[in-house]
CSV table of C-alpha atoms and ligand atoms in Angstrom, one decimal:
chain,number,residue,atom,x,y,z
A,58,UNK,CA,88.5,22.4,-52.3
A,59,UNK,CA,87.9,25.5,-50.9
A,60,UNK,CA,88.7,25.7,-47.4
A,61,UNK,CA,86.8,28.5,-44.6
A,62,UNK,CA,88.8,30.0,-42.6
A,63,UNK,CA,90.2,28.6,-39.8
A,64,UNK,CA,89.1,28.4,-36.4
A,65,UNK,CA,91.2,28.5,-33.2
A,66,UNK,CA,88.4,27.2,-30.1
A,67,UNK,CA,89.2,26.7,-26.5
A,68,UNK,CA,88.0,24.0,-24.5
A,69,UNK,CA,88.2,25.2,-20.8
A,70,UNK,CA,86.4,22.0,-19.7
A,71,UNK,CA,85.7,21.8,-16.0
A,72,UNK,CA,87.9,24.8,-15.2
A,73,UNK,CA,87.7,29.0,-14.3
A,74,UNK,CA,86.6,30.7,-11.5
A,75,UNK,CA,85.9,34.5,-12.0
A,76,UNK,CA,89.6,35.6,-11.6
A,77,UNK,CA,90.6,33.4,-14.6
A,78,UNK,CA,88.9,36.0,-16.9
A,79,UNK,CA,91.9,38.0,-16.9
A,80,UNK,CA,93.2,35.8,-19.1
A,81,UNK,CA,90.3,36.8,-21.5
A,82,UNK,CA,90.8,40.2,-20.9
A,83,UNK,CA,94.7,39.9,-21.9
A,84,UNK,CA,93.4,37.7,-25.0
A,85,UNK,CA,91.2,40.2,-26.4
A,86,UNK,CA,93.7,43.4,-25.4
A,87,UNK,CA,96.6,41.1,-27.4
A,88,UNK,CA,93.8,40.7,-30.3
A,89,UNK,CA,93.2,44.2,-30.8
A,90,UNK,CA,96.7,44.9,-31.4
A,91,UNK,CA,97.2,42.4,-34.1
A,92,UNK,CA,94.4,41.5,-36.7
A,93,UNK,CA,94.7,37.6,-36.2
A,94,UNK,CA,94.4,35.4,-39.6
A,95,UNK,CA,91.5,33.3,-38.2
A,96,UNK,CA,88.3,32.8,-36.1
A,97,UNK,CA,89.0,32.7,-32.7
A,98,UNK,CA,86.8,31.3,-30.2
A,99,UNK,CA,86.2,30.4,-25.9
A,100,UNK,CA,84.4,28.2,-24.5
A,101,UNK,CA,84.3,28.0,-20.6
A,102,UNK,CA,82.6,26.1,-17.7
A,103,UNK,CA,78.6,27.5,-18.0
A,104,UNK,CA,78.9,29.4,-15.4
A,105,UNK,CA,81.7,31.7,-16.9
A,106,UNK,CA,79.5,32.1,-20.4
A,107,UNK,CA,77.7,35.4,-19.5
A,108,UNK,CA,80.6,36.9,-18.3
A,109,UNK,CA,82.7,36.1,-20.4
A,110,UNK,CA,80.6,36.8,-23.3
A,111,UNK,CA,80.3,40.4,-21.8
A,112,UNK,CA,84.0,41.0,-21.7
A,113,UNK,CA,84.3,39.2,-25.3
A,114,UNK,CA,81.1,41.5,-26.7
A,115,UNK,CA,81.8,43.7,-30.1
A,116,UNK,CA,85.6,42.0,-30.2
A,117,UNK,CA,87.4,38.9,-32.4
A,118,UNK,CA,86.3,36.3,-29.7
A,119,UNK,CA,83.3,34.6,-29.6
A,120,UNK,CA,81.8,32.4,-26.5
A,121,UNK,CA,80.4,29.0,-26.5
A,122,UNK,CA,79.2,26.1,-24.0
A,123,UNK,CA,80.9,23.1,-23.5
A,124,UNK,CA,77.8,20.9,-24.0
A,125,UNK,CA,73.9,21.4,-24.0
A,126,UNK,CA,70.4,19.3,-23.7
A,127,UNK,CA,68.7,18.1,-26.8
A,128,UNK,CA,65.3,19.3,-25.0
A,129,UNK,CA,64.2,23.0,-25.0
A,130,UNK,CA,63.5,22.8,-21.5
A,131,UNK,CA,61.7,21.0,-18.9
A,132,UNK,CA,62.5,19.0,-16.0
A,133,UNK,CA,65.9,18.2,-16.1
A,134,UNK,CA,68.1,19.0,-13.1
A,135,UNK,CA,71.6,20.1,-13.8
A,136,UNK,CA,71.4,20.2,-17.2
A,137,UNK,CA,71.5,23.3,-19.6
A,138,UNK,CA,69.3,24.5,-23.2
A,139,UNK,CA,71.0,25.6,-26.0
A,140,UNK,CA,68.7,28.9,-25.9
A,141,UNK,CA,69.9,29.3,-22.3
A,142,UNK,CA,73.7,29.5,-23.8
A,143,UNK,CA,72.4,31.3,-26.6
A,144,UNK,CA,70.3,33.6,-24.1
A,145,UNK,CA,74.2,34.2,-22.2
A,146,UNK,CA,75.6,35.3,-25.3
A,147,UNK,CA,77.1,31.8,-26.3
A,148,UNK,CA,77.5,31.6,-30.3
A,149,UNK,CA,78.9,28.2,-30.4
A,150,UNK,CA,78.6,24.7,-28.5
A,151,UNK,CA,81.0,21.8,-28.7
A,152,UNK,CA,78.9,18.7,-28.5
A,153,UNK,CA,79.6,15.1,-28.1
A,154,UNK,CA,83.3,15.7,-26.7
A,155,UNK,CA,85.0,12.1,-25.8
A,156,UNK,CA,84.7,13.5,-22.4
A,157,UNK,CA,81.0,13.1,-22.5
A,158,UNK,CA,80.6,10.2,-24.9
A,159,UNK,CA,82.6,8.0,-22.6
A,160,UNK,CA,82.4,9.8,-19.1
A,161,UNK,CA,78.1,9.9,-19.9
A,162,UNK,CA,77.5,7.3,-22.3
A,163,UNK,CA,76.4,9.8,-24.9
A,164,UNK,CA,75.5,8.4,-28.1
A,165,UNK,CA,75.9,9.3,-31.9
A,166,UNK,CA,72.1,9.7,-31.4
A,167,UNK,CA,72.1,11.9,-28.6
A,168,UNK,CA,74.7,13.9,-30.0
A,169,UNK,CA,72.8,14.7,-32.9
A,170,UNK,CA,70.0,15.0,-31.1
A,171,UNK,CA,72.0,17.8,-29.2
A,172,UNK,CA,73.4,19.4,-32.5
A,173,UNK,CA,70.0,19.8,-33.9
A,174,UNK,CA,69.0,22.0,-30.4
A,175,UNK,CA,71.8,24.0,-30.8
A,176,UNK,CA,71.2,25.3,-34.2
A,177,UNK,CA,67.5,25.6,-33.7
A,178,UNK,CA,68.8,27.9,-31.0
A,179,UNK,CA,70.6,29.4,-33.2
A,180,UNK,CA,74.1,28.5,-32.0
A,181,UNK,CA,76.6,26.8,-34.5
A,182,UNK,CA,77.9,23.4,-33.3
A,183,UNK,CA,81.3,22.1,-32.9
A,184,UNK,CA,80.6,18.2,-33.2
A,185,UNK,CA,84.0,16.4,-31.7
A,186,UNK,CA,84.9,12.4,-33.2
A,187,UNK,CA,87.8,10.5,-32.8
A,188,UNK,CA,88.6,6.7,-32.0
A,189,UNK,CA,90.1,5.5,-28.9
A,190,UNK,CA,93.8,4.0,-28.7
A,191,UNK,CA,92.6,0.5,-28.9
A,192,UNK,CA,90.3,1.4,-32.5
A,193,UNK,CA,93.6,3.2,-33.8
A,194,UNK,CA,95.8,-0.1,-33.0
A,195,UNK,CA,93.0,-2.2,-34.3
A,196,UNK,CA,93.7,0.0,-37.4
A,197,UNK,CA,89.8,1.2,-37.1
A,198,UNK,CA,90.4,4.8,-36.8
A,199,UNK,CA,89.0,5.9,-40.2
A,200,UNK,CA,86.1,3.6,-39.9
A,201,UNK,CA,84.9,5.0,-36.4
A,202,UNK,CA,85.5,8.6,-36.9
A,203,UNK,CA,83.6,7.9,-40.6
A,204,UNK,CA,80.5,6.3,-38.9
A,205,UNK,CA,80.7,8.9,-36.0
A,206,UNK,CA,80.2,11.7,-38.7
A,207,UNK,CA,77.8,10.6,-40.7
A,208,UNK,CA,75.2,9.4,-37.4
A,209,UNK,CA,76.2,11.9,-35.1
A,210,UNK,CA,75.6,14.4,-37.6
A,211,UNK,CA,72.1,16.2,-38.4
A,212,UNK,CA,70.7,16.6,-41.9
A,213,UNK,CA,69.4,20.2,-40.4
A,214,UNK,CA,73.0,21.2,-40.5
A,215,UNK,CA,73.5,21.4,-44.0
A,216,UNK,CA,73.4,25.1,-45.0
A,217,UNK,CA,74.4,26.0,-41.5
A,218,UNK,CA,77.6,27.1,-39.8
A,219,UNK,CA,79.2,24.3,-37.5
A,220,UNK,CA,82.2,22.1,-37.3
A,221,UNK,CA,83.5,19.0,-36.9
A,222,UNK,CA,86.4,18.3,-34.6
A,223,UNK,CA,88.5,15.5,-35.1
A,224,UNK,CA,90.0,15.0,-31.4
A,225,UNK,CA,91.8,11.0,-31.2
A,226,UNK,CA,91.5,10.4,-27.5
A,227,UNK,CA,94.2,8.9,-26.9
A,228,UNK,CA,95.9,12.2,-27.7
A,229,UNK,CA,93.3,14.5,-25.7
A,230,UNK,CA,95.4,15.8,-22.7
A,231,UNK,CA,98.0,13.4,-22.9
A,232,UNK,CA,101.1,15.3,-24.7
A,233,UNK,CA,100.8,12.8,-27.4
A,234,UNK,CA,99.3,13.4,-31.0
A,235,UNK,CA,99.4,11.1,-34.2
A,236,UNK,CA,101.5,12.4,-36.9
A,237,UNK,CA,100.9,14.9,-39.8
A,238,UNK,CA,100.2,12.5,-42.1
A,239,UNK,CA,97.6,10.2,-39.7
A,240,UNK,CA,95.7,13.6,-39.4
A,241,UNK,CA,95.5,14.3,-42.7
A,242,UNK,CA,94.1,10.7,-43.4
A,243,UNK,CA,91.7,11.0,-40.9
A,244,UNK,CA,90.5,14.5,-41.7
A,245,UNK,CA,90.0,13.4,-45.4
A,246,UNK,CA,88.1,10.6,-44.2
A,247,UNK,CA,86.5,13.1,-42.1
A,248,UNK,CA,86.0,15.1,-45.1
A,249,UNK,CA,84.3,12.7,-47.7
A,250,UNK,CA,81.9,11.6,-44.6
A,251,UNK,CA,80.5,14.9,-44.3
A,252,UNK,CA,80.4,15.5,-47.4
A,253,UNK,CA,78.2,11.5,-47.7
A,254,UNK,CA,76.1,13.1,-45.1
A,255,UNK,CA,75.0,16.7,-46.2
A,256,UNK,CA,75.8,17.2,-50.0
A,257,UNK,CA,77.7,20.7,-51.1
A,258,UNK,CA,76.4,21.5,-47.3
A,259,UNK,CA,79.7,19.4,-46.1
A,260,UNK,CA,82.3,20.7,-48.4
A,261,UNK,CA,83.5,23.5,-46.5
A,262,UNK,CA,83.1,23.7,-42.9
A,263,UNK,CA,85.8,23.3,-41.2
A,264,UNK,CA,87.6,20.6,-39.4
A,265,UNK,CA,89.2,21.1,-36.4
A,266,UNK,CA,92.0,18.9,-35.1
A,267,UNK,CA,92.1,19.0,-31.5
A,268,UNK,CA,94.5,16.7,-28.8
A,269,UNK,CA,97.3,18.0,-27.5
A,270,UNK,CA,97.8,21.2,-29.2
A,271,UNK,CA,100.2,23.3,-28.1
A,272,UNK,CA,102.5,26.6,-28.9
A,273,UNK,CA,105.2,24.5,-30.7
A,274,UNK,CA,103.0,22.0,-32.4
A,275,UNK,CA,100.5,24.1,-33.6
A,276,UNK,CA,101.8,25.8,-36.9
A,277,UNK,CA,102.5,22.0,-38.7
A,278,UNK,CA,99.0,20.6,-37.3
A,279,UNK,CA,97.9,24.2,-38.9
A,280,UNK,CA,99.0,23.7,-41.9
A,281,UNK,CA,98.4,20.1,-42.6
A,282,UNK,CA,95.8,19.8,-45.6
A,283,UNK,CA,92.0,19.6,-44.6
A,284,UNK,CA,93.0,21.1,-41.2
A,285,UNK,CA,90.8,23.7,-41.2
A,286,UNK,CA,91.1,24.9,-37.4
A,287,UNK,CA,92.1,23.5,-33.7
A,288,UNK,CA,90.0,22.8,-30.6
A,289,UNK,CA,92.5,23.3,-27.6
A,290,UNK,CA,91.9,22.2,-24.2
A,291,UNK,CA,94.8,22.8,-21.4
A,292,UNK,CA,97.1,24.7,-23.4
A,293,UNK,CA,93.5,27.7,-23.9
A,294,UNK,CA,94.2,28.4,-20.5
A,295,UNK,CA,96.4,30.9,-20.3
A,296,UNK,CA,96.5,34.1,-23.4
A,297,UNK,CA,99.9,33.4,-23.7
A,298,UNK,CA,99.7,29.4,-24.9
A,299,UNK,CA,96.6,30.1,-26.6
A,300,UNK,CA,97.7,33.5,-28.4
A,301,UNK,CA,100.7,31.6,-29.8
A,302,UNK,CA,98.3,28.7,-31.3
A,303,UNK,CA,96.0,31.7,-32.5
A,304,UNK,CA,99.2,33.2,-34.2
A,305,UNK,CA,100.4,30.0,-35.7
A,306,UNK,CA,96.8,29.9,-37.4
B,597,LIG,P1,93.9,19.0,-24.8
B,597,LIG,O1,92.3,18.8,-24.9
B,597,LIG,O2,94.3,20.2,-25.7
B,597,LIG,O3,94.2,19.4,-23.3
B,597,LIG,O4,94.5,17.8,-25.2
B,597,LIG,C1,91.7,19.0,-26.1
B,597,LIG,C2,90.2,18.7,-26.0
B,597,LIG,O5,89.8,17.9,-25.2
B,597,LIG,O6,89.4,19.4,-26.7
């Protein structure tokens, strides 16, 4: 099947103050001295988007939010639109993250909920699955990532660009990751769900695997079939890490 071509995203999570954006400026001054093989992508704390996005502006690196609200606007303290990341100069949002599914409650529902927000805004969504240590001992892994595709998910999506990241979370900021050949099982599975769910419209986005990516792991994850990109958290942090994983790509 033909394969898109790869996406490196960064997950800052809940970290970056101003300062840190050196590390963005290095990233894009390393990228403009070596055309890199894939799509590279950050996507830091919302307050960090604009500025970021300024920096990033006319180069290889595009910005996104770490989450958005499924409503356009309205009454909602704290929380953020997708046309308000879009408005910053986000191009991407990563949606449904383990992070938020288990630290918020948020439901396949919601999440696609979300997903169809974001591309109504026009931002392409990177929509995060994986199963939890006790589903992957239980031997459930390919079931719950399958039915976390195909309901978290939006039929809107078909035709569009987004992703789907395949992020275990037992393996998210832990040093630990399942092997080659769990990945590839679960990205196939990954795969043939999105393909259940939205026709030709699934066959060639790409999946990213995300979980403990790092410089020296990152060229066999890479090149695993079906892996089609990675969503790094920590190791995004600093240009160095994260220029290694873009060059392992
Ligand atoms: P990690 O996080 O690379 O620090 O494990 C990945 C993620 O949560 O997206």
């Amino acid at each position: 099947m033909k394969q898109s071509v790869k996406l490196v995203a960064g997950n800052w999570k809940m970290n970056g103050l101003g300062a840190s954006l050196d590390e963005v400026e290095t990233l894009k001054a390393a990228l403009a001295e070596e055309a890199s093989a894939c799509r590279v992508a950050l996507c830091p704390p919302a307050t960090l988007v604009e500025r970021m996005a300024a920096i990033c502006a006319g180069g290889p690196v595009e910005v996104g939010g770490q989450d958005c609200r499924a409503e356009a606007s309205g009454a909602f303290t704290g929380d953020i639109a997708a046309s308000m990341l879009k408005d910053a100069g986000a191009t991407l949002v990563i949606l449904g993250h383990s992070e938020r599914r288990q630290g918020y409650g948020e439901t396949n529902a919601l999440v696609l909920a979300k997903a169809e927000a974001a591309v109504a805004a026009g931002l392409s969504p990177i929509i995060c699955v994986g199963e939890t240590l006790a589903q992957r001992e239980a031997g459930q892994a390919v079931e719950v990532v399958r039915e976390q595709v195909i309901h978290s998910l939006p039929l809107a999506l078909a035709g569009q660009a987004f992703a789907v990241a395949y992020e275990p979370v037992w393996a998210i900021g832990t040093g630990l990751t399942p092997t080659l050949e769990q990945i590839e099982e679960v990205h196939r599975a990954v795969r043939a769900a999105m393909i259940e769910r939205l026709g030709l419209g699934g066959a060639e986005q790409p999946i990213l695997y995300g979980g403990s990516v790092k410089p020296d792991n990152a060229r066999d994850i890479l090149s695993t079939p079906e892996v089609g990109g990675a969503l790094v958290g920590g190791a995004s942090l600093k240009a160095a890490d994260f220029l290694q994983i873009i060059r392992a790509a």
